[in-house]
XYZ file of N, CA, C and O in Angstrom:
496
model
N 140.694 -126.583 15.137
C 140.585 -125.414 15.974
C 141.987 -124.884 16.225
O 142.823 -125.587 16.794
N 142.206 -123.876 15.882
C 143.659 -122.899 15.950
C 143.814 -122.764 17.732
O 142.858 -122.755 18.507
N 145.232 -122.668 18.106
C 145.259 -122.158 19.173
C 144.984 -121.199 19.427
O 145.089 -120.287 18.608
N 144.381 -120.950 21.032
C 144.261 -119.531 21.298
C 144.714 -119.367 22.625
O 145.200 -120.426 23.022
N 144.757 -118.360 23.577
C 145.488 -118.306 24.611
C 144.734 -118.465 25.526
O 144.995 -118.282 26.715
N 143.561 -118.878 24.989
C 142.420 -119.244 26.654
C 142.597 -121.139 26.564
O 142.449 -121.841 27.565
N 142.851 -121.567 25.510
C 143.336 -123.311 25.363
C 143.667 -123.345 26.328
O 144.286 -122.426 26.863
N 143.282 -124.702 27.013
C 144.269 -124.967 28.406
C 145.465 -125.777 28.033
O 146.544 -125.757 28.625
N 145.109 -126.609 26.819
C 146.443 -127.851 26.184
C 147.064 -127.489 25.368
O 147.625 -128.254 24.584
N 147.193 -125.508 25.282
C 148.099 -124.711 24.428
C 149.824 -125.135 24.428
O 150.273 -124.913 25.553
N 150.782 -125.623 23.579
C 151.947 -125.398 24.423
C 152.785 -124.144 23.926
O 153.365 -123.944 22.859
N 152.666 -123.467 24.923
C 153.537 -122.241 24.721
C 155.034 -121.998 24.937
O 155.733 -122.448 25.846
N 155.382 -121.214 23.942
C 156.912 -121.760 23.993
C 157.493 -121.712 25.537
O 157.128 -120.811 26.293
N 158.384 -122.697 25.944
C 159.047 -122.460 27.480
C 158.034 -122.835 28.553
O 158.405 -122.602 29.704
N 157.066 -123.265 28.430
C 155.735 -123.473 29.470
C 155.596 -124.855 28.825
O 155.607 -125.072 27.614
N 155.413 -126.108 30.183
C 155.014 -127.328 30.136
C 153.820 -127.357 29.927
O 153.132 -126.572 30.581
N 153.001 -128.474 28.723
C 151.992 -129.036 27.985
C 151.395 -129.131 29.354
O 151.941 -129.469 30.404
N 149.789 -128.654 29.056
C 149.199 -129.054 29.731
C 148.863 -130.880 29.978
O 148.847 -131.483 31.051
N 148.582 -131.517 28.368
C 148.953 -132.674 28.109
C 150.137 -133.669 29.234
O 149.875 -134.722 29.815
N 151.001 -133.151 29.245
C 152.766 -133.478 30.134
C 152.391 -133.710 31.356
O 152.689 -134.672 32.064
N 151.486 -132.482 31.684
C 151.304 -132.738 33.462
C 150.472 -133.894 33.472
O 150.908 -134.934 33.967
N 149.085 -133.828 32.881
C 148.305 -135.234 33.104
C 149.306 -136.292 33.068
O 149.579 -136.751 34.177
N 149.925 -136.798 32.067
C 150.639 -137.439 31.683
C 151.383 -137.881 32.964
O 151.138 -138.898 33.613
N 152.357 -136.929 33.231
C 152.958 -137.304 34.053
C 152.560 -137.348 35.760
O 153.187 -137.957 36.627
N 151.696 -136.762 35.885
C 150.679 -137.250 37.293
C 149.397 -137.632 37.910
O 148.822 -137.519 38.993
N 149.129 -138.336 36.275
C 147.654 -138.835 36.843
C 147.878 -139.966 37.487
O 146.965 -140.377 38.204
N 149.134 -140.750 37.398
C 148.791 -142.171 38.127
C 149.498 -141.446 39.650
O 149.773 -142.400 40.378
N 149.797 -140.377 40.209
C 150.241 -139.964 41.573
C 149.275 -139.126 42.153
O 149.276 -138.923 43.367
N 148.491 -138.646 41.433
C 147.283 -138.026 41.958
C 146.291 -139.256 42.201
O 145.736 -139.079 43.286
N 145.831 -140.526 41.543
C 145.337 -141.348 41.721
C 145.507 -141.806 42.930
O 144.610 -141.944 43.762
N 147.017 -142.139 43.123
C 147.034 -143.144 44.460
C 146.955 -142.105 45.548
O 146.245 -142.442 46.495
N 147.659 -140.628 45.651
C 146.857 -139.786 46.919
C 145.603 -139.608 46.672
O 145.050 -138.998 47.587
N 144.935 -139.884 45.826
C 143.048 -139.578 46.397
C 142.919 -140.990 46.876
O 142.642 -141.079 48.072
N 143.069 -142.232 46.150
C 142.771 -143.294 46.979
C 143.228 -143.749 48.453
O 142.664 -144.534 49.215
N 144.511 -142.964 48.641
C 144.921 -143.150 50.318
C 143.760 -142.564 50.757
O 143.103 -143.180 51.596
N 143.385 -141.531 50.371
C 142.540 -140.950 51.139
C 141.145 -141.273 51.734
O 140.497 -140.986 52.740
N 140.978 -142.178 50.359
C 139.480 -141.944 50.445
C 139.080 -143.910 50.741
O 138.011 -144.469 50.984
N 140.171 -144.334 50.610
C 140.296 -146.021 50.408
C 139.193 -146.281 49.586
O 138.646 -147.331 49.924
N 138.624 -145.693 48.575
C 137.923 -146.524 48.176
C 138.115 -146.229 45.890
O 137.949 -145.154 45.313
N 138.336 -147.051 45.486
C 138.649 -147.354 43.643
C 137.926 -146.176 43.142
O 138.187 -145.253 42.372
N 136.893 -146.550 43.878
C 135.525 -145.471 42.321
C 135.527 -143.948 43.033
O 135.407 -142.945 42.329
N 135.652 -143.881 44.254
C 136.082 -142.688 44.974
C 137.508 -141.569 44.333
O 137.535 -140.385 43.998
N 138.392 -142.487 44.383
C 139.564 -142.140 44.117
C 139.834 -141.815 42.435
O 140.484 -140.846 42.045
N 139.136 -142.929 41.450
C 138.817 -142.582 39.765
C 138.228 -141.001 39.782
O 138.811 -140.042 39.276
N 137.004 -140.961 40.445
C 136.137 -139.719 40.523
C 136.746 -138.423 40.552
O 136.641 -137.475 39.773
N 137.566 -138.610 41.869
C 138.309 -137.440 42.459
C 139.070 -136.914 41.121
O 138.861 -135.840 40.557
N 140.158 -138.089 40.683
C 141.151 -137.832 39.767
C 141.021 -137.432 38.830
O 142.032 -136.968 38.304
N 139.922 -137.381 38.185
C 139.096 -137.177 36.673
C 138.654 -135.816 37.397
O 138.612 -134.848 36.638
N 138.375 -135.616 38.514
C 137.670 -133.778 39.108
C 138.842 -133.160 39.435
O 138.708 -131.999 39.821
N 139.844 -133.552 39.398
C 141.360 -132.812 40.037
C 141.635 -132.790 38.586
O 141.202 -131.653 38.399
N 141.981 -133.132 37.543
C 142.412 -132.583 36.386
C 141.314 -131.885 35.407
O 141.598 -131.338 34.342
N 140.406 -131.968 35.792
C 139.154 -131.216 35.208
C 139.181 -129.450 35.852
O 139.172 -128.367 35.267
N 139.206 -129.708 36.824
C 139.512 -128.271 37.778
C 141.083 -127.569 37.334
O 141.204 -126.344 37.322
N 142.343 -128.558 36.950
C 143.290 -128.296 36.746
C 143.416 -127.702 35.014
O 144.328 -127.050 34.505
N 142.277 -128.156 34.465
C 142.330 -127.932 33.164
C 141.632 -126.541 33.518
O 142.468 -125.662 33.733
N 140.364 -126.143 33.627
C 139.709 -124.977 33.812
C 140.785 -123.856 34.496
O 140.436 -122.689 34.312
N 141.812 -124.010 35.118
C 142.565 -123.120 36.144
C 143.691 -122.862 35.211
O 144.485 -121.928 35.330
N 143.701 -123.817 34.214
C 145.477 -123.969 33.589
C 146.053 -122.639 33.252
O 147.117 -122.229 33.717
N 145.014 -121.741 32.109
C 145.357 -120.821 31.924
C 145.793 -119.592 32.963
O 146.805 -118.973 32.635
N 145.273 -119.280 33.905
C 145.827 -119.098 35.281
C 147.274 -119.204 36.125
O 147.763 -118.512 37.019
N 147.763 -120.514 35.346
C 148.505 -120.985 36.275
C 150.212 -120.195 36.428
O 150.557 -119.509 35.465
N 150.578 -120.243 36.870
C 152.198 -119.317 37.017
C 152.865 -120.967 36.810
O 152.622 -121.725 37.749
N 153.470 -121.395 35.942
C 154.360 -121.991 35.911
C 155.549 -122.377 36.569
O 156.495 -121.852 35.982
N 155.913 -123.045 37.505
C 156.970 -122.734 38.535
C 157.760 -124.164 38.307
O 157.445 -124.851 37.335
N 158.765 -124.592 39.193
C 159.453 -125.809 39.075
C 158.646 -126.757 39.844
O 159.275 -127.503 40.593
N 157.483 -126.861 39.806
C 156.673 -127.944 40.851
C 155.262 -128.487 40.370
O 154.532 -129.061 41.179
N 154.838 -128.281 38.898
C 153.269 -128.778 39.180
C 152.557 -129.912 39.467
O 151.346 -130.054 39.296
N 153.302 -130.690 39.890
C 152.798 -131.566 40.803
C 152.030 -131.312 42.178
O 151.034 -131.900 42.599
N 152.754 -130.285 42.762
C 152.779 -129.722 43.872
C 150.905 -129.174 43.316
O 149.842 -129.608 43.760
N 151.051 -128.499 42.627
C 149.588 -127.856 42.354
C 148.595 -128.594 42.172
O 147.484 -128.609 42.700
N 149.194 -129.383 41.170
C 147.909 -130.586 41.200
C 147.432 -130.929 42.327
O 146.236 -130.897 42.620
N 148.585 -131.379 43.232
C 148.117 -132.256 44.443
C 147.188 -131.263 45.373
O 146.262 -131.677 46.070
N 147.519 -130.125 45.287
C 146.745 -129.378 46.086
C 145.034 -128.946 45.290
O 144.106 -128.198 45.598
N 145.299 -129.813 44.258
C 143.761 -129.335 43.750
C 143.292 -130.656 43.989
O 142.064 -130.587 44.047
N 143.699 -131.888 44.164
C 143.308 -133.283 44.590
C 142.863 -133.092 45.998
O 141.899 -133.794 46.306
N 143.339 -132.303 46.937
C 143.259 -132.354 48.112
C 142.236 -131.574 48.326
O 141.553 -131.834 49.316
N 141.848 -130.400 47.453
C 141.208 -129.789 47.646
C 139.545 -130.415 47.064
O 138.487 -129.818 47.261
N 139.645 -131.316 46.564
C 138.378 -131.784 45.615
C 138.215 -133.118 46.672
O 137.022 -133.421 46.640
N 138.767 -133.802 47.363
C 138.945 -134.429 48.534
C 138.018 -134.175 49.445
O 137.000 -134.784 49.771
N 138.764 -132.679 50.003
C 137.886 -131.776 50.893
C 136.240 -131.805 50.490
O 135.178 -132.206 50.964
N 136.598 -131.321 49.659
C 134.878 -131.049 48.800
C 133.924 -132.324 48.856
O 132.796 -132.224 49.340
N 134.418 -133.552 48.338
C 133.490 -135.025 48.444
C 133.317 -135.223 49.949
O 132.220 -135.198 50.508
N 134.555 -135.433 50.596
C 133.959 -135.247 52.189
C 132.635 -134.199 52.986
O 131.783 -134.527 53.812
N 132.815 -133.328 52.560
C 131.875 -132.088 53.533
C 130.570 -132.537 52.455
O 129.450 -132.351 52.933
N 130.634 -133.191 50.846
C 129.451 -133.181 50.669
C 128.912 -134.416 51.128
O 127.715 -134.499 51.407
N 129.763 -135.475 51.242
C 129.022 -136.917 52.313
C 128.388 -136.353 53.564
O 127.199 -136.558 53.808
N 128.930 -135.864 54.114
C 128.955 -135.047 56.029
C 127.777 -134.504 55.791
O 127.198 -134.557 56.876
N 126.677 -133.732 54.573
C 125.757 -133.340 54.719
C 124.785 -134.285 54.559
O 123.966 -134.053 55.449
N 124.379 -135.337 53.836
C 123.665 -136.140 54.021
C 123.650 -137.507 54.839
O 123.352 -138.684 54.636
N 124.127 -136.720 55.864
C 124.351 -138.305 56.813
C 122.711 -138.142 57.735
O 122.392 -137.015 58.112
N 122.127 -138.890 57.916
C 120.912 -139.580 58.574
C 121.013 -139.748 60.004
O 121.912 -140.571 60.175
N 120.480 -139.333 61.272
C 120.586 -139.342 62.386
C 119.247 -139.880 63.002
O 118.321 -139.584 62.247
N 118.918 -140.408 63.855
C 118.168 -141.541 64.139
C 117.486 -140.608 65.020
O 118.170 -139.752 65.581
N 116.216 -140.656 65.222
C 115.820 -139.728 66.911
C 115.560 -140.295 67.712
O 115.330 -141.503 67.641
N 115.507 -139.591 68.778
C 115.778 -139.983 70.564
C 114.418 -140.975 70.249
O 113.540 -140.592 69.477
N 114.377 -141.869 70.720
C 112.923 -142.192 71.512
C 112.044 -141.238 72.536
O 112.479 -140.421 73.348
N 110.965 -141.515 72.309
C 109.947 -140.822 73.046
C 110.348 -141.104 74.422
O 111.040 -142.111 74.576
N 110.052 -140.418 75.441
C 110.258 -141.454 76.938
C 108.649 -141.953 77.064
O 108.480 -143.054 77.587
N 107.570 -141.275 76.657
C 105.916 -142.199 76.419
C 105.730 -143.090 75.588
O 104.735 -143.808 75.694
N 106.613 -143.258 74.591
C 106.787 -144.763 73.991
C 107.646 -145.871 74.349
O 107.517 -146.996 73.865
N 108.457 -145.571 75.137
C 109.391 -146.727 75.677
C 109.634 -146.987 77.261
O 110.666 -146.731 77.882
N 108.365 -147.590 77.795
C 107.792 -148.367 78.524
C 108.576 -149.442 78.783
O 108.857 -150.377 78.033
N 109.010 -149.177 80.248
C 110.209 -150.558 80.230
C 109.481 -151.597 81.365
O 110.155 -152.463 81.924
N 108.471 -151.471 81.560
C 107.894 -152.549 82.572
C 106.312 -152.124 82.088
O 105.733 -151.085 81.771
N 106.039 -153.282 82.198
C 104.035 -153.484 82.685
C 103.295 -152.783 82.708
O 102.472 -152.341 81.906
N 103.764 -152.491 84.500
C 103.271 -151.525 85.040
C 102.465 -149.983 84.410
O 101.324 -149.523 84.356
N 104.134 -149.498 83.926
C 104.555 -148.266 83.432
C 102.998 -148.071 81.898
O 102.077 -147.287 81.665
N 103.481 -149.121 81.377
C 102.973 -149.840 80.114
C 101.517 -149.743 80.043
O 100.882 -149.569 79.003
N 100.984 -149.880 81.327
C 99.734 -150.103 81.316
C 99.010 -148.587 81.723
O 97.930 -148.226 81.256
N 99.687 -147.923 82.519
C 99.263 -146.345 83.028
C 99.065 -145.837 81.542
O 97.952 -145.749 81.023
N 100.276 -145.505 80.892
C 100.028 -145.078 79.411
C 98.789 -145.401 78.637
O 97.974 -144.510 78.399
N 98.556 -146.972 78.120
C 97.394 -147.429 77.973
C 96.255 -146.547 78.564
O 95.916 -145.584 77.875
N 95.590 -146.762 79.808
C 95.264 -145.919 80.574
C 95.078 -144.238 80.019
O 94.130 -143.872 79.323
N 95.946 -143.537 80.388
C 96.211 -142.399 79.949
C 95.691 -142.236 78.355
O 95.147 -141.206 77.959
N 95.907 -143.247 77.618
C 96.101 -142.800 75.946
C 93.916 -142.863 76.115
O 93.139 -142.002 75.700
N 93.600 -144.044 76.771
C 92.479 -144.147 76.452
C 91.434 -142.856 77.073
O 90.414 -142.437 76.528
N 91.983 -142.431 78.258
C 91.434 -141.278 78.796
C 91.006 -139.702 77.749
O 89.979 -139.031 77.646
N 92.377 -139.612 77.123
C 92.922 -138.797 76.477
C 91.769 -138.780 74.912
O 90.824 -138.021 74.693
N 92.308 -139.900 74.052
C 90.650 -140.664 73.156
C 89.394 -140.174 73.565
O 88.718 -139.296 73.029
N 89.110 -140.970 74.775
C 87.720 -140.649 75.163
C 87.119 -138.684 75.183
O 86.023 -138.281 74.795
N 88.209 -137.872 75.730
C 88.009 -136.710 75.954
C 87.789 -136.379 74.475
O 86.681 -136.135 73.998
N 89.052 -136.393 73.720
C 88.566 -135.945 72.243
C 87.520 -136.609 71.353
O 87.315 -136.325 70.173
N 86.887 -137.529 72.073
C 85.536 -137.942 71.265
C 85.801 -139.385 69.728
O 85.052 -139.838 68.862
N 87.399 -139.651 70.158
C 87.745 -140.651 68.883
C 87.533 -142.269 69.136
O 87.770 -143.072 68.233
């Protein structure tokens, strides 16, 4: 496959290999997603989605004296993203009834009472 100017691993004259940057910051993008996230398979994930996003953007990119700097901000930003999508499936427990949680006998037995009243009216 010939180069073309939409390639993201084009190297164009005077512009750093897309190749170079992985190269040279996948093992520093690694260890900031794992601070982050403390966890191995968390932090693999991220890093493999921060240069995946970095590859799709490459052509885009303005070349400056820093892409590290960019990367990291697309690590941080894919960070962001795994967090808010954990935060949506988190599970919340519900209140208890206050007619199911009968803390004496007494209480315990009115309900009883009540439930059977209640039965009887609807005919069950």
């Amino acid at each position: 496959m010939p180069p073309t100017d939409h390639d993201p691993l084009n190297d164009s004259p005077g512009r750093v290999s897309f190749a170079d940057v992985v190269r040279e910051h996948w093992v520093t993008v690694f260890r900031c997603v794992y601070h982050m996230t403390g966890n191995t398979h968390d932090a693999e994930e991220l890093t493999q989605e921060t240069f995946l996003r970095a590859m799709n953007s490459w052509p885009k990119f303005e070349a400056g004296p820093n892409p590290r700097a960019w990367v990291l901000r697309i690590a941080r930003n894919a960070y962001t993203d795994l967090y808010r999508r954990k935060q949506k499936v988190r599970f919340v427990s519900l209140p208890e009834h206050p007619t199911f949680a009968a803390a004496d006998a007494t209480h315990a037995a009115e309900l009883a009472d009540e439930s059977a009243l209640v039965r009887a009216v609807l005919g069950n």
